[in-house]
Structure formats: C-alpha cells, structure tokens
Short mmCIF file of C-alpha atoms in Angstrom, two decimals:
data_model
loop_
_atom_site.label_atom_id
_atom_site.label_comp_id
_atom_site.label_asym_id
_atom_site.label_seq_id
_atom_site.Cartn_x
_atom_site.Cartn_y
_atom_site.Cartn_z
CA MET T 1 -0.20 -0.07 -0.27
CA GLY T 2 3.10 2.34 0.88
CA THR T 3 4.26 1.75 -2.81
CA GLY T 4 1.09 2.64 -4.19
CA HIS T 5 0.91 5.69 -2.30
CA TYR T 6 4.07 6.91 -3.48
CA PHE T 7 3.24 6.28 -7.33
CA TRP T 8 0.55 8.53 -7.12
CA ALA T 9 1.82 10.89 -5.50
CA LEU T 10 4.95 10.97 -8.30
CA PHE T 11 2.23 10.97 -10.96
CA TYR T 12 0.57 14.03 -9.32
CA PHE T 13 3.58 16.18 -9.21
CA ALA T 14 4.54 15.29 -12.56
CA SER T 15 1.28 16.33 -13.93
CA LEU T 16 1.81 19.91 -11.99
CA CYS T 17 5.23 20.29 -13.57
CA SER T 18 3.90 19.63 -17.13
CA ALA T 19 0.97 21.92 -16.29
CA SER T 20 3.27 24.45 -15.24
CA LEU T 21 5.90 24.28 -17.88
CA ALA T 22 2.86 24.51 -20.52
CA ASN T 23 1.56 27.87 -19.10
CA ASN T 24 5.37 28.41 -19.38
CA ALA T 25 5.53 28.05 -22.70
CA LYS T 26 2.77 29.80 -23.72
CA ILE T 27 4.05 32.96 -21.92
CA ASN T 28 6.89 32.31 -23.88
CA PHE T 29 5.07 32.37 -27.43
CA ARG T 30 3.64 35.80 -26.68
CA GLU T 31 6.97 36.77 -26.07
CA LYS T 32 8.08 35.64 -29.03
CA GLU T 33 6.51 38.28 -30.79
CA LYS T 34 8.26 41.09 -29.11
CA LYS T 35 11.29 38.93 -29.65
CA VAL T 36 10.44 38.62 -33.60
CA LEU T 37 9.99 42.62 -33.82
CA ASP T 38 13.03 43.56 -32.44
CA GLN T 39 14.95 40.76 -34.52
CA ILE T 40 13.45 42.48 -37.81
CA LEU T 41 13.23 46.10 -36.74
CA GLY T 42 15.73 46.86 -34.54
CA ALA T 43 18.23 49.43 -34.56
CA GLY T 44 20.45 49.07 -37.23
CA LYS T 45 18.55 46.00 -38.83
CA TYR T 46 16.11 47.77 -41.04
CA ASP T 47 15.97 51.15 -42.87
CA ALA T 48 12.74 52.67 -43.45
CA ARG T 49 13.59 54.83 -46.20
CA ILE T 50 15.05 52.55 -48.63
CA ARG T 51 12.21 50.81 -51.14
CA PRO T 52 12.16 47.05 -50.68
CA SER T 53 13.27 44.77 -53.86
CA GLY T 54 11.42 43.79 -57.04
CA ILE T 55 9.25 40.57 -57.78
CA ASN T 56 11.68 37.48 -56.13
CA GLY T 57 14.72 39.65 -55.16
CA THR T 58 15.55 41.37 -58.26
CA ASP T 59 16.12 45.46 -58.97
CA GLY T 60 12.57 45.80 -60.53
CA PRO T 61 10.09 48.19 -58.96
CA ALA T 62 8.32 46.97 -56.04
CA VAL T 63 4.76 46.07 -56.83
CA VAL T 64 2.04 47.32 -54.24
CA ARG T 65 -1.61 45.87 -54.79
CA VAL T 66 -4.54 48.34 -53.93
CA ASN T 67 -7.71 47.38 -52.38
CA ILE T 68 -10.93 49.61 -51.47
CA PHE T 69 -13.84 49.11 -49.35
CA VAL T 70 -16.17 52.07 -50.02
CA ARG T 71 -18.30 52.32 -46.53
CA SER T 72 -20.53 55.40 -47.51
CA ILE T 73 -21.05 58.15 -50.01
CA SER T 74 -22.25 61.15 -48.11
CA LYS T 75 -23.20 63.84 -51.07
CA ILE T 76 -22.94 65.06 -54.18
CA ASP T 77 -22.92 68.56 -54.76
CA ASP T 78 -23.66 69.71 -58.11
CA VAL T 79 -22.87 73.65 -57.06
CA THR T 80 -19.30 72.73 -55.93
CA MET T 81 -19.20 69.71 -58.21
CA GLU T 82 -17.47 67.28 -55.33
CA TYR T 83 -18.68 64.25 -53.33
CA SER T 84 -17.56 62.98 -50.03
CA VAL T 85 -16.89 59.62 -49.72
CA GLN T 86 -15.52 57.45 -46.54
CA LEU T 87 -13.65 54.05 -47.37
CA THR T 88 -11.28 51.48 -46.13
CA PHE T 89 -7.83 51.74 -48.01
CA ARG T 90 -5.60 48.26 -48.18
CA GLU T 91 -2.31 48.53 -49.82
CA GLN T 92 -0.40 45.16 -49.79
CA TRP T 93 3.20 44.40 -50.82
CA THR T 94 6.24 42.19 -49.94
CA ASP T 95 9.76 43.20 -47.99
CA GLU T 96 11.69 40.20 -48.09
CA ARG T 97 13.55 42.29 -45.15
CA LEU T 98 10.42 41.78 -42.76
CA LYS T 99 10.57 37.60 -43.11
CA PHE T 100 10.25 35.65 -39.64
CA ASP T 101 10.21 32.24 -38.13
CA ASP T 102 6.31 31.56 -37.82
CA ILE T 103 7.20 29.00 -34.93
CA GLN T 104 5.50 25.87 -36.83
CA GLY T 105 2.66 28.07 -37.95
CA ARG T 106 1.69 29.30 -34.42
CA LEU T 107 2.86 32.99 -35.69
CA LYS T 108 0.35 33.75 -38.26
CA TYR T 109 1.17 37.86 -38.31
CA LEU T 110 2.57 40.59 -36.69
CA THR T 111 0.76 43.63 -35.75
CA LEU T 112 1.67 47.29 -35.75
CA THR T 113 -0.13 50.61 -35.50
CA GLU T 114 2.91 52.80 -36.24
CA ALA T 115 3.44 53.35 -40.06
CA ASN T 116 6.52 54.82 -39.78
CA ARG T 117 8.48 51.93 -38.50
CA VAL T 118 8.31 50.22 -42.21
CA TRP T 119 8.79 51.28 -45.93
CA MET T 120 5.51 52.93 -46.97
CA PRO T 121 4.60 53.74 -50.64
CA ASP T 122 3.91 57.41 -51.03
CA LEU T 123 0.16 57.17 -52.74
CA PHE T 124 -1.84 60.22 -52.74
CA PHE T 125 -5.27 61.21 -53.97
CA SER T 126 -4.59 63.39 -56.83
CA ASN T 127 -8.47 64.82 -56.85
CA GLU T 128 -8.68 65.08 -53.24
CA LYS T 129 -10.10 68.53 -51.87
CA GLU T 130 -10.16 67.57 -48.19
CA GLY T 131 -9.61 64.56 -46.58
CA HIS T 132 -8.96 63.34 -42.64
CA PHE T 133 -8.02 60.20 -40.51
CA HIS T 134 -9.91 58.68 -37.93
CA ASN T 135 -8.92 58.81 -34.54
CA ILE T 136 -12.20 57.25 -32.35
CA ILE T 137 -11.61 55.38 -30.20
CA MET T 138 -8.14 54.90 -31.38
CA PRO T 139 -6.18 55.36 -34.50
CA ASN T 140 -8.13 53.34 -37.42
CA VAL T 141 -5.19 51.58 -38.81
CA TYR T 142 -3.32 48.72 -38.80
CA ILE T 143 0.06 47.02 -40.30
CA ARG T 144 0.09 42.96 -40.45
CA ILE T 145 3.41 41.54 -41.28
CA PHE T 146 3.25 38.23 -42.23
CA PRO T 147 6.07 35.26 -41.89
CA ASN T 148 6.66 35.33 -45.85
CA GLY T 149 7.45 39.58 -45.65
CA SER T 150 4.19 40.56 -46.82
CA VAL T 151 2.80 43.82 -45.74
CA LEU T 152 -0.94 44.45 -45.38
CA TYR T 153 -1.76 48.10 -44.67
CA SER T 154 -5.21 49.12 -43.96
CA ILE T 155 -6.31 52.61 -42.70
CA ARG T 156 -9.89 54.28 -42.68
CA ILE T 157 -10.06 57.63 -44.16
CA SER T 158 -12.72 60.30 -44.79
CA LEU T 159 -12.15 62.26 -48.64
CA THR T 160 -13.55 65.04 -50.32
CA LEU T 161 -13.13 64.57 -54.01
CA ALA T 162 -13.80 66.59 -57.01
CA CYS T 163 -16.09 65.40 -59.49
CA PRO T 164 -16.36 67.94 -62.93
CA MET T 165 -20.02 67.13 -63.82
CA ASN T 166 -21.86 68.30 -67.32
CA LEU T 167 -25.30 69.22 -66.43
CA LYS T 168 -26.73 69.60 -70.23
CA LEU T 169 -28.98 66.62 -69.25
CA TYR T 170 -29.70 67.82 -65.96
CA PRO T 171 -32.40 66.67 -64.12
CA LEU T 172 -31.69 63.61 -66.42
CA ASP T 173 -28.54 63.20 -66.53
CA ARG T 174 -25.99 60.46 -65.53
CA GLN T 175 -22.56 61.69 -63.47
CA ILE T 176 -19.30 59.91 -63.81
CA CYS T 177 -16.95 60.54 -60.47
CA SER T 178 -13.38 59.18 -60.35
CA LEU T 179 -11.22 58.70 -57.56
CA ARG T 180 -7.64 58.67 -58.44
CA MET T 181 -4.71 57.51 -56.58
CA ALA T 182 -1.13 57.90 -57.67
CA SER T 183 2.71 57.88 -56.70
CA TYR T 184 3.98 61.34 -55.51
CA GLY T 185 8.12 60.58 -55.84
CA TRP T 186 8.64 57.41 -56.90
CA THR T 187 8.53 56.35 -60.69
CA THR T 188 7.45 53.52 -62.37
CA ASN T 189 11.14 52.39 -61.97
CA ASP T 190 10.56 51.74 -58.46
CA LEU T 191 7.10 51.64 -57.63
CA VAL T 192 4.27 50.07 -59.57
CA PHE T 193 0.63 49.97 -58.10
CA LEU T 194 -1.89 47.07 -59.34
CA TRP T 195 -5.40 46.43 -58.45
CA LYS T 196 -5.72 43.83 -56.44
CA GLU T 197 -6.72 40.42 -58.57
CA GLY T 198 -10.44 39.26 -57.99
CA ASP T 199 -12.17 41.64 -56.48
CA PRO T 200 -10.00 45.34 -56.21
CA VAL T 201 -13.10 47.63 -55.43
CA GLN T 202 -15.90 46.60 -52.50
CA VAL T 203 -19.20 49.02 -51.88
CA VAL T 204 -21.37 48.19 -48.87
CA LYS T 205 -24.19 46.72 -49.64
CA ASN T 206 -26.81 48.91 -47.95
CA LEU T 207 -25.23 51.79 -49.75
CA HIS T 208 -28.05 54.93 -49.90
CA LEU T 209 -27.80 58.55 -51.86
CA PRO T 210 -30.72 60.94 -51.16
CA ARG T 211 -30.63 61.94 -54.91
CA PHE T 212 -28.99 59.55 -56.81
CA THR T 213 -28.33 55.71 -57.32
CA LEU T 214 -24.78 54.21 -57.95
CA GLU T 215 -25.02 52.08 -60.98
CA LYS T 216 -21.57 50.51 -61.44
CA PHE T 217 -18.26 51.09 -60.83
CA LEU T 218 -15.10 50.85 -63.18
CA THR T 219 -11.29 50.15 -62.19
CA ASP T 220 -8.54 51.36 -64.60
CA TYR T 221 -5.04 52.47 -64.88
CA CYS T 222 -3.92 56.56 -65.40
CA ASN T 223 -0.29 56.22 -65.33
CA SER T 224 1.11 59.89 -65.76
CA LYS T 225 3.91 61.26 -67.78
CA THR T 226 5.47 64.83 -66.48
CA ASN T 227 9.12 66.10 -67.05
CA THR T 228 10.91 64.36 -63.82
CA GLY T 229 9.19 60.86 -65.22
CA GLU T 230 6.35 58.86 -65.46
CA TYR T 231 4.23 57.66 -62.35
CA SER T 232 1.94 54.81 -61.70
CA CYS T 233 -1.63 56.20 -61.27
CA LEU T 234 -4.65 53.97 -60.42
CA LYS T 235 -8.72 55.09 -61.00
CA VAL T 236 -12.18 54.11 -59.97
CA ASP T 237 -14.80 55.55 -61.97
CA LEU T 238 -18.13 55.79 -60.19
CA LEU T 239 -21.23 55.70 -62.34
CA PHE T 240 -24.12 58.08 -60.62
CA LYS T 241 -27.54 58.47 -62.06
CA ARG T 242 -29.87 61.06 -61.03
CA GLU T 243 -32.98 60.19 -59.31
CA PHE T 244 -35.90 61.75 -61.50
CA SER T 245 -38.88 61.28 -59.05
CA TYR T 246 -37.92 63.79 -56.86
CA TYR T 247 -37.53 66.28 -59.69
CA LEU T 248 -40.66 65.60 -61.18
CA ILE T 249 -42.36 66.15 -58.08
CA GLN T 250 -41.01 69.33 -57.05
CA ILE T 251 -40.49 71.35 -60.42
CA TYR T 252 -41.86 69.65 -63.67
CA ILE T 253 -45.69 69.08 -62.24
CA PRO T 254 -45.91 72.69 -60.23
CA CYS T 255 -44.70 73.99 -63.52
CA CYS T 256 -47.07 72.44 -65.54
CA MET T 257 -49.94 73.32 -63.02
CA LEU T 258 -48.75 77.03 -62.99
CA VAL T 259 -49.06 76.96 -67.14
CA ILE T 260 -52.43 75.22 -66.98
CA VAL T 261 -53.68 78.05 -64.06
CA SER T 262 -52.89 80.70 -66.67
CA TRP T 263 -55.04 79.58 -69.00
CA VAL T 264 -58.03 79.92 -66.79
CA SER T 265 -58.39 83.43 -67.86
CA PHE T 266 -59.17 82.39 -71.45
CA TRP T 267 -62.48 81.34 -69.66
CA LEU T 268 -63.57 84.53 -67.83
CA ASP T 269 -65.15 87.05 -69.11
CA GLN T 270 -63.08 90.10 -71.17
CA GLY T 271 -64.72 92.60 -68.84
CA ALA T 272 -63.35 91.02 -65.62
CA VAL T 273 -60.32 92.85 -65.78
CA PRO T 274 -59.17 92.61 -62.22
CA ALA T 275 -59.27 89.10 -62.47
CA ARG T 276 -57.72 88.27 -65.20
CA VAL T 277 -54.95 90.46 -64.76
CA SER T 278 -54.48 89.61 -60.98
CA LEU T 279 -54.48 85.78 -62.15
CA GLY T 280 -51.93 86.45 -64.98
CA VAL T 281 -49.46 88.45 -62.97
CA THR T 282 -49.46 85.98 -59.89
CA THR T 283 -48.58 83.07 -62.20
CA LEU T 284 -45.99 84.94 -63.70
CA LEU T 285 -44.31 86.02 -60.62
CA THR T 286 -44.85 82.36 -58.94
CA MET T 287 -43.14 80.68 -61.73
CA ALA T 288 -40.60 83.29 -62.13
CA THR T 289 -40.08 82.80 -58.27
CA GLN T 290 -39.53 78.76 -59.33
CA THR T 291 -37.44 79.45 -62.13
CA SER T 292 -34.70 81.60 -59.48
CA GLY T 293 -35.15 79.11 -56.97
CA ILE T 294 -33.97 76.57 -59.65
CA ASN T 295 -31.08 78.15 -60.81
CA ALA T 296 -30.02 79.17 -57.13
CA SER T 297 -29.26 75.17 -56.55
CA LEU T 298 -27.12 74.80 -59.62
CA PRO T 299 -23.66 76.09 -60.67
CA PRO T 300 -23.62 78.99 -63.32
CA VAL T 301 -22.66 77.26 -65.99
CA SER T 302 -22.31 78.62 -69.65
CA TYR T 303 -24.21 75.87 -71.58
CA THR T 304 -28.05 75.67 -71.81
CA LYS T 305 -29.57 72.72 -69.16
CA ALA T 306 -32.42 70.80 -70.17
CA ILE T 307 -34.30 72.42 -66.93
CA ASP T 308 -33.46 75.74 -68.34
CA VAL T 309 -35.69 74.49 -71.56
CA TRP T 310 -38.43 73.40 -69.40
CA THR T 311 -38.68 76.75 -67.30
CA GLY T 312 -38.23 79.14 -70.37
CA VAL T 313 -41.00 77.49 -72.26
CA CYS T 314 -43.33 77.31 -69.48
CA LEU T 315 -42.45 80.91 -68.26
CA THR T 316 -43.32 81.96 -71.94
CA PHE T 317 -46.40 80.35 -71.74
CA VAL T 318 -47.34 82.25 -68.61
CA PHE T 319 -46.14 85.23 -69.86
CA GLY T 320 -48.10 84.63 -73.19
CA ALA T 321 -51.73 84.12 -71.18
CA LEU T 322 -50.67 87.66 -69.97
CA LEU T 323 -50.03 89.11 -73.38
CA GLU T 324 -53.29 87.49 -74.86
CA PHE T 325 -55.20 89.25 -72.30
CA ALA T 326 -53.59 92.53 -73.01
CA LEU T 327 -54.97 91.78 -77.11
CA VAL T 328 -58.17 91.02 -76.06
CA ASN T 329 -58.91 94.15 -73.78
CA TYR T 330 -57.26 96.20 -77.18
CA ALA T 331 -59.39 94.09 -79.70
CA SER T 332 -62.95 94.79 -77.26
CA ARG T 333 -62.05 98.62 -76.54
CA SER T 334 -61.19 98.75 -80.62
CA ASP T 335 -64.86 96.83 -81.09
CA MET T 336 -66.40 99.13 -79.08
CA HIS T 337 -65.04 102.01 -80.63
CA LYS T 338 -66.00 100.60 -84.40
CA GLU T 339 -69.36 100.24 -82.87
CA ASN T 340 -70.12 103.64 -81.13
CA LEU T 341 -68.82 105.30 -84.72
CA LYS T 342 -71.81 102.97 -86.57
CA LYS T 343 -74.53 104.01 -84.04
CA LYS T 344 -73.64 107.50 -84.83
CA ARG T 345 -73.54 107.22 -88.48
CA ARG T 346 -77.07 105.42 -88.29
CA ASP T 347 -78.12 108.34 -86.08
CA LEU T 348 -77.14 111.01 -88.38
CA GLU T 349 -78.43 109.27 -91.64
CA GLN T 350 -82.22 108.87 -89.52
CA ALA T 351 -81.91 112.51 -88.74
CA SER T 352 -81.26 113.52 -92.21
CA LEU T 353 -84.49 111.32 -93.30
CA ASP T 354 -86.70 112.60 -90.91
CA ALA T 355 -85.36 116.35 -92.28
CA ALA T 356 -86.48 115.41 -95.39
CA SER T 357 -89.74 114.17 -94.76
CA ASP T 358 -90.71 117.05 -92.68
CA LEU T 359 -89.57 118.99 -96.12
CA LEU T 360 -91.73 116.41 -98.23
CA ASP T 361 -94.69 117.42 -95.83
CA THR T 362 -94.12 121.36 -95.87
CA ASP T 363 -94.12 121.29 -99.77
CA SER T 364 -96.73 119.79 -100.92
CA ASN T 365 -97.23 121.27 -104.38
CA ALA T 366 -93.93 120.13 -105.18
CA THR T 367 -93.63 117.87 -108.42
CA PHE T 368 -91.11 115.56 -108.92
CA ALA T 369 -90.12 113.14 -111.88
CA MET T 370 -90.63 110.13 -112.33
CA LYS T 371 -88.51 107.36 -113.77
CA PRO T 372 -89.65 105.00 -115.97
CA LEU T 373 -89.68 101.49 -114.54
CA VAL T 374 -89.23 99.88 -118.00
CA ARG T 375 -86.45 99.89 -120.07
CA HIS T 376 -86.82 99.60 -123.78
CA PRO T 377 -84.35 96.43 -125.14
CA GLY T 378 -81.94 98.98 -126.97
CA ASP T 379 -81.67 101.18 -123.70
CA PRO T 380 -77.71 101.26 -123.39
CA MET T 381 -78.72 101.89 -119.30
CA ALA T 382 -80.57 98.87 -119.10
CA MET T 383 -77.89 96.38 -120.66
CA GLU T 384 -75.12 98.10 -118.28
CA LYS T 385 -77.07 97.50 -115.20
CA LEU T 386 -77.53 93.64 -116.79
CA ARG T 387 -74.23 93.25 -116.80
CA GLN T 388 -73.40 94.37 -113.56
CA CYS T 389 -76.00 91.73 -112.05
CA GLU T 390 -74.32 89.16 -114.40
CA VAL T 391 -71.04 89.93 -112.80
CA HIS T 392 -72.69 89.77 -108.77
CA MET T 393 -74.42 86.65 -109.51
CA GLN T 394 -71.30 84.55 -110.18
CA PRO T 395 -70.77 81.10 -108.78
CA PRO T 396 -69.15 81.55 -105.41
CA LYS T 397 -65.89 80.79 -104.47
CA ARG T 398 -64.51 77.69 -102.59
CA PRO T 399 -65.26 78.31 -98.61
CA ASN T 400 -62.24 78.84 -96.39
CA CYS T 401 -62.12 75.93 -93.44
CA CYS T 402 -60.93 78.79 -91.34
CA LYS T 403 -63.53 81.45 -92.67
CA THR T 404 -66.16 79.37 -91.92
CA TRP T 405 -65.40 77.96 -88.27
CA LEU T 406 -64.75 81.95 -87.59
CA SER T 407 -68.01 82.65 -88.87
CA LYS T 408 -70.38 80.25 -86.52
CA PHE T 409 -69.34 83.07 -83.67
CA PRO T 410 -71.49 86.20 -83.27
CA THR T 411 -70.74 89.06 -84.81
CA ARG T 412 -71.94 91.66 -82.37
CA GLN T 413 -70.02 93.95 -80.41
CA CYS T 414 -66.81 92.70 -78.71
CA SER T 415 -66.95 89.42 -81.29
CA ARG T 416 -63.09 89.88 -82.20
CA SER T 417 -62.18 89.47 -78.37
CA LYS T 418 -64.59 86.67 -77.76
CA ARG T 419 -62.37 84.87 -81.01
CA ILE T 420 -59.19 85.74 -79.52
CA ASP T 421 -60.82 83.66 -76.73
CA VAL T 422 -61.48 80.78 -78.36
CA ILE T 423 -58.74 81.00 -80.56
CA SER T 424 -56.25 80.68 -77.67
CA ARG T 425 -58.53 77.85 -75.45
CA ILE T 426 -57.38 75.60 -78.55
CA THR T 427 -54.06 76.91 -79.77
CA PHE T 428 -52.23 77.10 -76.10
CA PRO T 429 -52.81 73.64 -75.04
CA LEU T 430 -51.86 72.19 -78.36
CA VAL T 431 -48.79 74.31 -78.52
CA PHE T 432 -47.89 72.62 -74.90
CA ALA T 433 -48.52 69.22 -75.48
CA LEU T 434 -46.55 69.05 -78.87
CA PHE T 435 -43.65 70.68 -76.65
CA ASN T 436 -43.81 68.05 -74.13
CA LEU T 437 -44.05 65.44 -76.60
CA VAL T 438 -40.70 66.88 -78.31
CA TYR T 439 -39.30 67.78 -74.95
CA TRP T 440 -39.40 64.63 -73.58
CA SER T 441 -38.55 62.42 -76.44
CA THR T 442 -35.64 64.55 -77.33
CA TYR T 443 -33.97 64.58 -73.92
CA LEU T 444 -34.63 60.52 -73.32
CA PHE T 445 -33.17 59.52 -76.34
CA ARG T 446 -30.20 61.55 -75.83
CA GLU T 447 -29.98 59.79 -72.29
CA GLU T 448 -30.07 56.33 -73.98
CA GLU T 449 -27.59 57.38 -76.19
CA ASP T 450 -25.06 58.82 -73.60
CA GLU T 451 -25.62 55.45 -71.64
#
C-alpha cells in the first residue's frame, strides 16, 4: 500500500510540473512576438527609407496591390462639383527584409500601429480637396507583417473629391465621379501600383444616396508622364444616375400646374379686368420665383441645361397668357369704338331722313320727275345694269375652312375679343402638348445614347 501511494504522489507532482511548463511555454510564445519584432525592426537592422526589392528579390520596381472598400458616400454636390466618400483603404506588398520564423505556424502575423517603422508607398489622391483620418477611439489603422515578408496596410479615411460634371441633361443626367490614386515621388522604375486581383473594389450593400443611385463602378489605370518621369496611377470610376422622381414632383408637375392655371383667364369674361390681370401677374411671378429657386441650386454654367429649356418655355407660356389678355382688351375697346361710330352714323342718317320727310310734308305742291320702271331693249343703261347683275351672280368661291369656323361665332359687339379667347383655349394647350412631346422624346433619347 505504501508503494502505491508513493506512485500516485509522483504522478500528481509530474502533472503539476507539466501544466506549469505548458503555461510557461504559452507565455514564452507571446513573448516571442516582441523578440521577432526586435529582431526584424531593431536598430541598425531595418531602414524604412529604403524601398523593398522587386519581384523575387530583383532590382525591378516594388509592386503594391491596392484594394478599397467603400463604406459610405455622404453627398454629391452639384454647385461645388464634389462628392464625399468614406472608405477603407488597403495596400499590400512584399518586403523580404521582414521575413521571420512563424514557430511552426503558431505565429500567423505581427501587428503594428506605427506606419513609420516600415517602408510605406508614397500614394496620394490626386483629385482630393479635403481628407482626414479617423482617431476615435483609437487610430483606425493597422499594419500586418506575415512570415513570408508580405505587408498589409489598412486605414479608414474620409475624403472630399473633385467631380467635374456635365449638366446639359440635368436632371435627366448621369455623372461619372473618379477616385484617382498615384505615386508622388517614386517613378515606375521604382514603384508600380496594381489593382488587387479578383475583387479590387467593394461597396457596402446598403449604400443609400438621397438623389443618386450608384449604377456601377469601373477600375482602370491612369499612369501620368511629367518632365520628372512616369508615375504609376490607379483610378476607379463611379457611375451615378440622378433620381428623377424628386425633380418630377418638385419642379415639373408644379410648372405644368402654373401653366394650366394661367389658361383659366381664357374662360373669364373680357370685362373682368381685375380678375384676369391678377391671375396672369400672379402666375408669372410664381413661375419666375420657381425658376430663380432652381437656378440657385445649380452652378452658373455657360451652356443650356434641360431644366432651363423647360422653365423657359413654361415662363413663356405664362407670359403669353398675360399678353393674350392685353390683346383681348385692345380688341374689345376697338370693337366698341367701331360700334359707337356706326351708331352715330345711323343716328345722323336717321336725322337726315326725318328732315327730308318734314320738307316733303311742308312742300305739297312740289312735283317730282318719275323715272320709267321699264327700259326699252335698246336702252344702253339697261344693258349696263344687266352686266352688273351678271357679275354679282357669279358662282361663289370655295369656302375657307378657317373663315367658316370663325363665322360661327357671333358678330355683334366685342366679337373679335371672344374669337381671340376661343382660339387661345385651343391653341395654347395644343402647342404645350406638342412641346412636351418634343422635349421628352429629345432628352430621353439623348440619355439613352449617352448610356
């Protein structure tokens, strides 16, 4: 029994020793990371000023593969022609000076947060206006060094980038905004940027823009040559389509309503001067205010935009309705003046007839020469009258459709003003409908051609 107890005591002691050694080994494994970092990045062992060698240790240019993840696009400004984007930017390259022993696969990679301790590509965004890093709660940056010397650099940044726009088709337009990345000091003999193979650009799935839709994006190369050499450059083109529903509700439908309201004056009596004038002036001022509000939200470009054509024609129709009333009022006063002149003429003729009748009644002894009622066949005066009758009895000419349509309206006082109103009731809507047909067919076809 004593021997058995002694055996179990030894076994228990050996188990404790093995557990202690295992714990010590685990602690030593974590401590190994510091030793590896000191070994590869120690003083006099690594110089961050020297670029890595080329592929397979050659003297060729260092190859840096780039990958970006678009987290959000906050705004696209038409006035300043810029857009803001937040993205995770990643670069990956190989530096053989950073190789280390991974301890049989236990040490997958080393992590750094200080970019100045290793060599970094001098990449910059060539169309950047503003930019900043994110430091809440800690700087959003890390560097991973893998056992084979591969380096992964990742950082989260927010940028405001220039985006030159062509607004000729506004608001039926599509805009291409680019993100350009280039080397600042290293030429292509020393540094080359390449897109990461497979999926170089990712976009967050629930990306939401207030007035645009991201249709697609394309990656390309944009190497630039200057008098100091050729520099490697990458770019990604983001194709945005403007959402038309907002502009349909806020601009196009209200303008149509204002034009139609201006036509109400055609159904009012030409004598209702205050009503027709106030209606025309109000719609004209409202349309002018609408136009100025639209132009305030756009840059002062030198060419004509699609929205300028629409608002200009609508303003012309409203102004034309006001001028139509001025023409109606002038025609009404002209007809009234002519009618007054005719009435005075009839009164004068009636007065002269009454005076002649009074003279006949007072001079009953007067004799009058009676003309014969029947002419002889050889009388030249009778032949002349007969020719005049033949001329007046010629067959009528073919009636004019327009004159026949206008003859249906009354010919009494102010008839011309009523005719102008009736013609305007038909002409204005027909011309506006024709304009809509030409406008939408033209700009929609141009949009398809550009696409």
